[in-house]
CSV table of C-alpha atoms in Angstrom, one decimal:
chain,number,residue,atom,x,y,z
A,1,UNK,CA,-78.0,128.8,-72.6
A,2,UNK,CA,-76.1,129.0,-75.9
A,3,UNK,CA,-75.8,132.8,-75.7
A,4,UNK,CA,-74.4,132.6,-72.1
A,5,UNK,CA,-71.8,130.0,-73.3
A,6,UNK,CA,-70.8,132.3,-76.1
A,7,UNK,CA,-70.5,135.2,-73.7
A,8,UNK,CA,-68.4,133.0,-71.4
A,9,UNK,CA,-66.0,132.1,-74.1
A,10,UNK,CA,-65.7,135.6,-75.4
A,11,UNK,CA,-64.6,137.0,-72.0
A,12,UNK,CA,-62.5,134.0,-71.0
A,13,UNK,CA,-58.7,134.0,-70.7
A,14,UNK,CA,-58.3,131.4,-73.4
A,15,UNK,CA,-54.6,130.8,-72.7
A,16,UNK,CA,-55.3,129.9,-69.1
A,17,UNK,CA,-58.3,127.7,-70.0
A,18,UNK,CA,-56.6,125.8,-72.7
A,19,UNK,CA,-53.6,125.1,-70.5
A,20,UNK,CA,-55.8,123.7,-67.7
A,21,UNK,CA,-57.8,121.5,-70.2
A,22,UNK,CA,-54.6,120.2,-71.7
A,23,UNK,CA,-53.3,119.2,-68.2
A,24,UNK,CA,-56.6,117.5,-67.3
A,25,UNK,CA,-56.5,115.5,-70.6
A,26,UNK,CA,-52.8,114.5,-70.0
A,27,UNK,CA,-53.7,113.6,-66.4
A,28,UNK,CA,-56.6,111.3,-67.5
A,29,UNK,CA,-54.2,109.5,-70.0
A,30,UNK,CA,-51.6,109.0,-67.2
A,31,UNK,CA,-54.2,107.8,-64.8
A,32,UNK,CA,-55.4,105.2,-67.4
A,33,UNK,CA,-51.8,104.1,-67.9
A,34,UNK,CA,-51.0,103.9,-64.2
A,35,UNK,CA,-54.1,101.9,-63.2
A,36,UNK,CA,-55.2,99.7,-66.1
A,37,UNK,CA,-52.5,97.0,-65.4
A,38,UNK,CA,-53.0,96.9,-61.6
A,39,UNK,CA,-56.8,96.7,-61.3
A,40,UNK,CA,-58.4,93.4,-62.5
A,41,UNK,CA,-61.8,93.0,-64.1
A,42,UNK,CA,-64.4,95.6,-65.1
A,43,UNK,CA,-63.1,98.1,-62.6
A,44,UNK,CA,-59.9,98.5,-64.6
A,45,UNK,CA,-60.8,102.0,-65.9
A,46,UNK,CA,-63.0,103.0,-62.9
A,47,UNK,CA,-60.5,105.8,-61.9
A,48,UNK,CA,-60.4,107.1,-65.4
A,49,UNK,CA,-64.2,107.2,-65.8
A,50,UNK,CA,-64.6,108.9,-62.4
A,51,UNK,CA,-62.0,111.5,-63.1
A,52,UNK,CA,-63.4,112.2,-66.6
A,53,UNK,CA,-67.0,112.5,-65.3
A,54,UNK,CA,-66.1,114.9,-62.6
A,55,UNK,CA,-63.9,117.0,-65.0
A,56,UNK,CA,-67.0,117.4,-67.3
A,57,UNK,CA,-69.3,118.1,-64.3
A,58,UNK,CA,-66.8,120.8,-63.0
A,59,UNK,CA,-66.4,122.3,-66.4
A,60,UNK,CA,-70.2,122.7,-66.7
A,61,UNK,CA,-70.4,124.0,-63.2
A,62,UNK,CA,-67.6,126.5,-63.9
A,63,UNK,CA,-69.5,127.7,-67.0
A,64,UNK,CA,-72.6,128.3,-64.9
A,65,UNK,CA,-70.7,130.1,-62.1
A,66,UNK,CA,-69.2,132.5,-64.7
A,67,UNK,CA,-72.6,134.2,-64.7
A,68,UNK,CA,-72.0,135.6,-61.2
A,69,UNK,CA,-69.8,138.3,-60.0
A,70,UNK,CA,-66.9,137.0,-57.9
A,71,UNK,CA,-67.4,139.9,-55.5
A,72,UNK,CA,-70.4,138.2,-53.9
A,73,UNK,CA,-67.9,135.9,-52.3
A,74,UNK,CA,-66.8,138.7,-50.0
A,75,UNK,CA,-70.2,138.6,-48.3
A,76,UNK,CA,-70.1,134.8,-48.1
A,77,UNK,CA,-66.6,134.6,-46.6
A,78,UNK,CA,-67.6,134.4,-43.0
A,79,UNK,CA,-70.3,131.7,-43.4
A,80,UNK,CA,-67.8,129.7,-45.6
A,81,UNK,CA,-65.2,130.0,-42.9
A,82,UNK,CA,-67.6,128.7,-40.3
A,83,UNK,CA,-68.7,125.9,-42.6
A,84,UNK,CA,-65.0,125.0,-43.2
A,85,UNK,CA,-64.5,124.6,-39.4
A,86,UNK,CA,-67.6,122.4,-39.1
A,87,UNK,CA,-66.4,120.2,-42.0
A,88,UNK,CA,-62.9,119.8,-40.4
A,89,UNK,CA,-64.5,119.0,-37.0
A,90,UNK,CA,-66.8,116.4,-38.7
A,91,UNK,CA,-63.7,114.7,-40.1
A,92,UNK,CA,-62.3,114.4,-36.5
A,93,UNK,CA,-65.4,112.7,-35.2
A,94,UNK,CA,-66.9,110.9,-38.3
A,95,UNK,CA,-64.0,110.7,-40.7
A,96,UNK,CA,-62.8,107.6,-42.5
A,97,UNK,CA,-59.2,106.5,-41.8
A,98,UNK,CA,-56.7,105.4,-44.5
A,99,UNK,CA,-52.9,105.2,-44.7
A,100,UNK,CA,-52.7,106.2,-41.0
A,101,UNK,CA,-54.6,109.5,-41.4
A,102,UNK,CA,-58.3,110.4,-40.8
A,103,UNK,CA,-59.0,112.9,-43.7
A,104,UNK,CA,-62.1,111.5,-45.6
A,105,UNK,CA,-65.8,111.7,-45.3
A,106,UNK,CA,-67.7,108.8,-46.9
A,107,UNK,CA,-70.8,110.0,-48.8
A,108,UNK,CA,-72.3,107.0,-50.6
A,109,UNK,CA,-69.8,105.6,-53.0
A,110,UNK,CA,-67.7,108.8,-53.0
A,111,UNK,CA,-64.9,109.6,-50.5
A,112,UNK,CA,-64.6,113.4,-50.1
A,113,UNK,CA,-61.6,115.1,-48.5
A,114,UNK,CA,-62.8,118.3,-46.8
A,115,UNK,CA,-59.3,119.6,-46.3
A,116,UNK,CA,-59.1,119.9,-50.2
A,117,UNK,CA,-62.1,122.1,-50.2
A,118,UNK,CA,-60.7,123.9,-47.2
A,119,UNK,CA,-58.0,125.3,-49.4
A,120,UNK,CA,-60.5,127.1,-51.6
A,121,UNK,CA,-62.5,128.3,-48.7
A,122,UNK,CA,-59.4,129.7,-46.9
A,123,UNK,CA,-58.3,131.6,-50.1
A,124,UNK,CA,-61.7,133.3,-50.1
A,125,UNK,CA,-61.8,133.8,-46.3
A,126,UNK,CA,-58.3,135.2,-46.1
A,127,UNK,CA,-58.8,137.5,-49.0
A,128,UNK,CA,-62.0,139.0,-47.5
A,129,UNK,CA,-60.5,139.2,-44.0
A,130,UNK,CA,-57.3,140.9,-45.1
A,131,UNK,CA,-59.1,143.2,-47.5
A,132,UNK,CA,-61.2,144.7,-44.7
A,133,UNK,CA,-58.0,145.3,-42.7
A,134,UNK,CA,-55.7,146.7,-45.5
A,135,UNK,CA,-55.6,150.3,-44.2
A,136,UNK,CA,-54.5,149.1,-40.8
A,137,UNK,CA,-51.9,146.5,-41.8
A,138,UNK,CA,-48.5,148.0,-41.1
A,139,UNK,CA,-47.0,146.9,-37.8
A,140,UNK,CA,-46.4,143.2,-36.8
A,141,UNK,CA,-49.1,143.5,-34.2
A,142,UNK,CA,-51.7,144.4,-36.8
A,143,UNK,CA,-51.1,141.0,-38.5
A,144,UNK,CA,-51.7,139.0,-35.4
A,145,UNK,CA,-55.5,138.8,-36.0
A,146,UNK,CA,-54.7,137.4,-39.5
A,147,UNK,CA,-52.4,134.8,-38.1
A,148,UNK,CA,-55.0,133.7,-35.6
A,149,UNK,CA,-57.6,133.5,-38.3
A,150,UNK,CA,-55.5,131.1,-40.3
A,151,UNK,CA,-54.2,129.2,-37.2
A,152,UNK,CA,-57.5,127.6,-36.2
A,153,UNK,CA,-58.2,125.6,-39.5
A,154,UNK,CA,-54.4,125.0,-39.7
A,155,UNK,CA,-54.4,123.3,-36.4
A,156,UNK,CA,-57.5,121.2,-37.2
A,157,UNK,CA,-55.9,120.0,-40.5
A,158,UNK,CA,-52.6,119.2,-38.7
A,159,UNK,CA,-54.7,117.1,-36.2
A,160,UNK,CA,-55.8,114.7,-39.0
A,161,UNK,CA,-52.8,114.7,-39.6
A,162,UNK,CA,-52.3,116.3,-43.0
A,163,UNK,CA,-49.0,118.3,-43.1
A,164,UNK,CA,-49.2,119.0,-46.9
A,165,UNK,CA,-52.6,120.7,-46.7
A,166,UNK,CA,-51.7,122.7,-43.6
A,167,UNK,CA,-48.6,124.0,-45.3
A,168,UNK,CA,-50.8,125.1,-48.3
A,169,UNK,CA,-52.6,127.4,-45.8
A,170,UNK,CA,-49.3,128.9,-44.9
A,171,UNK,CA,-48.3,129.3,-48.6
A,172,UNK,CA,-51.5,131.1,-49.3
A,173,UNK,CA,-50.9,133.4,-46.3
A,174,UNK,CA,-47.3,134.0,-47.4
A,175,UNK,CA,-48.4,135.1,-50.8
A,176,UNK,CA,-50.9,137.5,-49.3
A,177,UNK,CA,-48.3,138.8,-46.9
A,178,UNK,CA,-45.8,139.5,-49.7
A,179,UNK,CA,-48.5,141.3,-51.7
A,180,UNK,CA,-49.5,143.5,-48.7
A,181,UNK,CA,-45.9,144.6,-48.1
A,182,UNK,CA,-45.1,142.6,-45.0
A,183,UNK,CA,-41.8,143.9,-43.9
A,184,UNK,CA,-38.6,142.0,-44.6
A,185,UNK,CA,-37.4,142.3,-41.0
A,186,UNK,CA,-40.6,140.7,-39.8
A,187,UNK,CA,-40.0,137.8,-42.1
A,188,UNK,CA,-36.4,137.5,-40.7
A,189,UNK,CA,-37.7,137.6,-37.1
A,190,UNK,CA,-40.3,134.9,-37.9
A,191,UNK,CA,-37.7,132.8,-39.6
A,192,UNK,CA,-35.4,133.1,-36.6
A,193,UNK,CA,-38.2,132.1,-34.3
A,194,UNK,CA,-39.0,129.1,-36.6
A,195,UNK,CA,-35.5,127.9,-36.4
A,196,UNK,CA,-35.4,128.3,-32.7
A,197,UNK,CA,-38.6,126.2,-32.3
A,198,UNK,CA,-37.4,123.5,-34.7
A,199,UNK,CA,-36.6,121.0,-31.9
A,200,UNK,CA,-40.1,121.5,-30.4
A,201,UNK,CA,-41.7,121.1,-33.9
A,202,UNK,CA,-39.6,117.9,-34.5
A,203,UNK,CA,-41.0,116.4,-31.3
A,204,UNK,CA,-44.6,117.3,-32.3
A,205,UNK,CA,-44.3,115.5,-35.7
A,206,UNK,CA,-45.6,112.0,-36.1
A,207,UNK,CA,-43.0,109.3,-36.5
A,208,UNK,CA,-43.8,108.7,-40.2
A,209,UNK,CA,-43.3,112.5,-40.8
A,210,UNK,CA,-39.9,112.4,-39.1
A,211,UNK,CA,-39.0,109.4,-41.3
A,212,UNK,CA,-39.9,111.4,-44.4
A,213,UNK,CA,-37.5,114.1,-43.4
A,214,UNK,CA,-34.8,111.5,-42.6
A,215,UNK,CA,-35.3,109.8,-46.0
A,216,UNK,CA,-35.2,113.1,-47.8
A,217,UNK,CA,-31.8,113.7,-46.4
A,218,UNK,CA,-30.7,110.1,-47.2
A,219,UNK,CA,-33.1,108.1,-49.4
A,220,UNK,CA,-31.0,105.0,-49.0
A,221,UNK,CA,-31.7,105.0,-45.2
A,222,UNK,CA,-34.8,102.8,-45.6
A,223,UNK,CA,-34.9,101.6,-49.2
A,224,UNK,CA,-37.7,99.2,-48.5
A,225,UNK,CA,-39.5,101.4,-46.0
A,226,UNK,CA,-40.0,105.2,-46.0
A,227,UNK,CA,-37.5,105.7,-48.8
A,228,UNK,CA,-39.1,103.2,-51.2
A,229,UNK,CA,-41.5,105.8,-52.7
A,230,UNK,CA,-38.7,108.3,-53.5
A,231,UNK,CA,-36.3,105.7,-54.8
A,232,UNK,CA,-38.8,104.2,-57.2
A,233,UNK,CA,-40.0,107.6,-58.3
A,234,UNK,CA,-36.5,108.7,-59.2
A,235,UNK,CA,-35.9,105.5,-61.0
A,236,UNK,CA,-39.1,106.0,-63.0
A,237,UNK,CA,-38.2,109.6,-64.0
A,238,UNK,CA,-34.6,108.7,-64.9
A,239,UNK,CA,-35.6,105.7,-67.0
A,240,UNK,CA,-37.8,108.0,-69.2
A,241,UNK,CA,-34.6,109.6,-70.7
A,242,UNK,CA,-35.4,112.1,-73.5
A,243,UNK,CA,-38.5,110.9,-75.2
A,244,UNK,CA,-39.9,108.4,-72.6
A,245,UNK,CA,-41.0,104.8,-72.9
A,246,UNK,CA,-44.3,105.7,-74.4
A,247,UNK,CA,-47.9,105.8,-73.0
A,248,UNK,CA,-48.7,102.5,-71.2
A,249,UNK,CA,-45.0,101.5,-71.7
A,250,UNK,CA,-43.5,102.4,-68.3
A,251,UNK,CA,-42.2,99.5,-66.3
A,252,UNK,CA,-42.1,101.1,-62.9
A,253,UNK,CA,-45.8,102.0,-63.0
A,254,UNK,CA,-47.1,99.1,-65.1
A,255,UNK,CA,-45.4,96.5,-62.9
A,256,UNK,CA,-46.6,98.2,-59.7
A,257,UNK,CA,-43.1,99.2,-58.4
A,258,UNK,CA,-44.2,102.8,-58.1
A,259,UNK,CA,-46.7,103.3,-55.2
A,260,UNK,CA,-49.5,105.8,-55.4
A,261,UNK,CA,-48.7,106.2,-59.1
A,262,UNK,CA,-52.1,107.6,-60.1
A,263,UNK,CA,-52.3,110.2,-57.2
A,264,UNK,CA,-49.3,111.8,-55.5
A,265,UNK,CA,-46.6,110.2,-57.8
A,266,UNK,CA,-48.3,110.7,-61.2
A,267,UNK,CA,-45.4,113.1,-62.2
A,268,UNK,CA,-43.1,110.1,-62.0
A,269,UNK,CA,-45.3,108.3,-64.4
A,270,UNK,CA,-45.2,111.3,-66.8
A,271,UNK,CA,-41.4,111.3,-66.5
A,272,UNK,CA,-41.1,107.6,-67.3
A,273,UNK,CA,-43.6,107.5,-70.2
A,274,UNK,CA,-43.2,111.0,-71.7
A,275,UNK,CA,-39.5,111.6,-70.9
A,276,UNK,CA,-37.8,114.9,-70.7
A,277,UNK,CA,-39.7,116.4,-73.6
A,278,UNK,CA,-43.1,115.5,-72.2
A,279,UNK,CA,-42.3,116.7,-68.7
A,280,UNK,CA,-41.0,120.0,-70.1
A,281,UNK,CA,-44.3,120.5,-71.9
A,282,UNK,CA,-46.2,119.8,-68.7
A,283,UNK,CA,-44.1,122.3,-66.8
A,284,UNK,CA,-44.6,124.9,-69.5
A,285,UNK,CA,-48.4,124.5,-69.2
A,286,UNK,CA,-48.1,125.0,-65.4
A,287,UNK,CA,-45.9,128.1,-66.0
A,288,UNK,CA,-48.6,129.5,-68.3
A,289,UNK,CA,-51.2,129.0,-65.5
A,290,UNK,CA,-49.0,130.8,-62.9
A,291,UNK,CA,-48.1,133.6,-65.4
A,292,UNK,CA,-51.8,134.2,-66.3
A,293,UNK,CA,-52.8,134.1,-62.7
A,294,UNK,CA,-50.2,136.8,-61.8
A,295,UNK,CA,-51.4,138.9,-64.7
A,296,UNK,CA,-55.0,138.6,-63.6
A,297,UNK,CA,-54.0,139.6,-60.1
A,298,UNK,CA,-52.3,142.7,-61.4
A,299,UNK,CA,-55.3,143.8,-63.4
A,300,UNK,CA,-58.1,142.8,-61.1
A,301,UNK,CA,-60.9,145.4,-60.6
A,302,UNK,CA,-60.4,145.7,-56.8
A,303,UNK,CA,-58.2,144.7,-53.9
A,304,UNK,CA,-60.4,141.7,-53.1
A,305,UNK,CA,-60.0,140.3,-56.6
A,306,UNK,CA,-56.2,140.8,-56.4
A,307,UNK,CA,-56.0,139.0,-53.1
A,308,UNK,CA,-58.1,136.2,-54.4
A,309,UNK,CA,-55.9,135.7,-57.5
A,310,UNK,CA,-52.7,135.9,-55.4
A,311,UNK,CA,-54.1,133.3,-53.0
A,312,UNK,CA,-54.9,131.0,-55.9
A,313,UNK,CA,-51.5,131.4,-57.6
A,314,UNK,CA,-49.8,130.8,-54.2
A,315,UNK,CA,-51.7,127.5,-53.8
A,316,UNK,CA,-51.0,126.3,-57.3
A,317,UNK,CA,-47.3,127.3,-57.1
A,318,UNK,CA,-46.9,125.5,-53.8
A,319,UNK,CA,-48.6,122.3,-55.1
A,320,UNK,CA,-46.5,122.2,-58.3
A,321,UNK,CA,-43.1,122.9,-56.6
A,322,UNK,CA,-43.7,120.5,-53.8
A,323,UNK,CA,-45.1,117.6,-55.9
A,324,UNK,CA,-42.5,117.9,-58.6
A,325,UNK,CA,-39.8,118.3,-55.9
A,326,UNK,CA,-40.8,115.3,-53.9
A,327,UNK,CA,-41.1,113.0,-56.9
A,328,UNK,CA,-37.7,114.1,-58.0
A,329,UNK,CA,-36.1,113.6,-54.6
A,330,UNK,CA,-35.3,117.2,-53.9
A,331,UNK,CA,-38.1,117.7,-51.3
A,332,UNK,CA,-39.6,115.6,-48.5
A,333,UNK,CA,-42.7,113.5,-49.4
A,334,UNK,CA,-45.7,115.4,-48.1
A,335,UNK,CA,-48.6,113.9,-50.0
A,336,UNK,CA,-49.5,117.0,-52.0
A,337,UNK,CA,-51.3,116.1,-55.3
A,338,UNK,CA,-50.2,117.6,-58.7
A,339,UNK,CA,-53.0,120.0,-59.8
A,340,UNK,CA,-55.3,118.8,-62.6
A,341,UNK,CA,-53.3,115.6,-63.1
A,342,UNK,CA,-53.4,113.6,-59.9
A,343,UNK,CA,-56.5,111.4,-59.4
A,344,UNK,CA,-58.9,112.7,-56.8
A,345,UNK,CA,-62.5,114.0,-57.0
A,346,UNK,CA,-62.0,116.6,-54.2
A,347,UNK,CA,-58.6,117.9,-55.5
A,348,UNK,CA,-59.9,118.2,-59.1
A,349,UNK,CA,-63.1,120.0,-58.0
A,350,UNK,CA,-61.2,122.4,-55.9
A,351,UNK,CA,-58.6,123.2,-58.5
A,352,UNK,CA,-61.2,123.7,-61.3
A,353,UNK,CA,-63.3,125.9,-59.1
A,354,UNK,CA,-60.2,128.1,-58.4
A,355,UNK,CA,-59.5,128.4,-62.1
A,356,UNK,CA,-63.1,129.4,-62.6
A,357,UNK,CA,-62.6,132.1,-60.0
A,358,UNK,CA,-59.5,133.3,-61.8
A,359,UNK,CA,-61.5,133.4,-65.1
A,360,UNK,CA,-64.3,135.3,-63.3
A,361,UNK,CA,-61.9,137.9,-62.0
A,362,UNK,CA,-60.4,138.3,-65.5
A,363,UNK,CA,-63.9,138.7,-67.1
A,364,UNK,CA,-65.0,141.6,-64.9
A,365,UNK,CA,-64.0,145.3,-65.3
A,366,UNK,CA,-60.3,145.9,-64.8
A,367,UNK,CA,-58.4,148.7,-63.2
A,368,UNK,CA,-57.7,151.7,-65.3
A,369,UNK,CA,-54.0,152.0,-66.2
A,370,UNK,CA,-52.3,155.3,-67.0
A,371,UNK,CA,-48.8,154.0,-67.6
């Protein structure tokens, strides 16, 4: 066991791993700060304990999974895709509802969100599906099967409804399309069709989703309703100034003005308590993860590895941009968690497994370079 750990550390992208571990540690500190004053009794640090335990479990699981070649996933892609559809259908019929959405499956004391694991499965499934069709992908028609492959789970997640996760599927697909040389004129045509269908899409949205868009355009429209989250988040970030109020010192989060402060709006807690300096450090750590992910994609041993890495980078990039954007008031609220920092067993597990996959791609033989 010790020798396998040493081999794992020797072949690991240490910059990527250290950045991820730093973000997890910062996230645990912020979860402790965000929840300790709002939960009475012995359960005060229950979120911290659970997040820490699953971080350790996932780190051990990742170390074990490094023993396997990532290319075996190519043969498991189809069964994983089918399993994904079964999970999403199970949520429709047996899922637990909360905050107006039916997204969770209750397994004993743990609530799992299958749509979070669905992101990882769709990265693997899309990579394998596209890799088999690479020689044929040229015309717009050749991409229709890929769009159909993504549309089925996309529609099931939208049915929950979970707009944020369904948009992640599209972000992963977009990254793969750019990588595979999808033509600019096709993007322009699809963009035009999207704009033309905007009124239809607007009518298909739930009322709370429409309110989020209205509030994004004018946060003061419902200051005690749909706009409350955004207004309190911007107040929290702004009050942190340059050096922040200090850990456990934020008023918006400690006095429970900031809703969902340990999950979707944890970046606002970071802004209030760590200030501009702390938030800049966090964003630098995320930049390192994206940069190393792109580098791993460029040097992967095969097309499947490149597609996997690009899918993972696309997912992380979308999560970071949307979460930071919505907490800062420059994007609509979509309920997308901040990777490695937001509380959530399903989200943390998915993100750590995807980092393990990046490390696995990096650890295996790379393409020969002659330039």
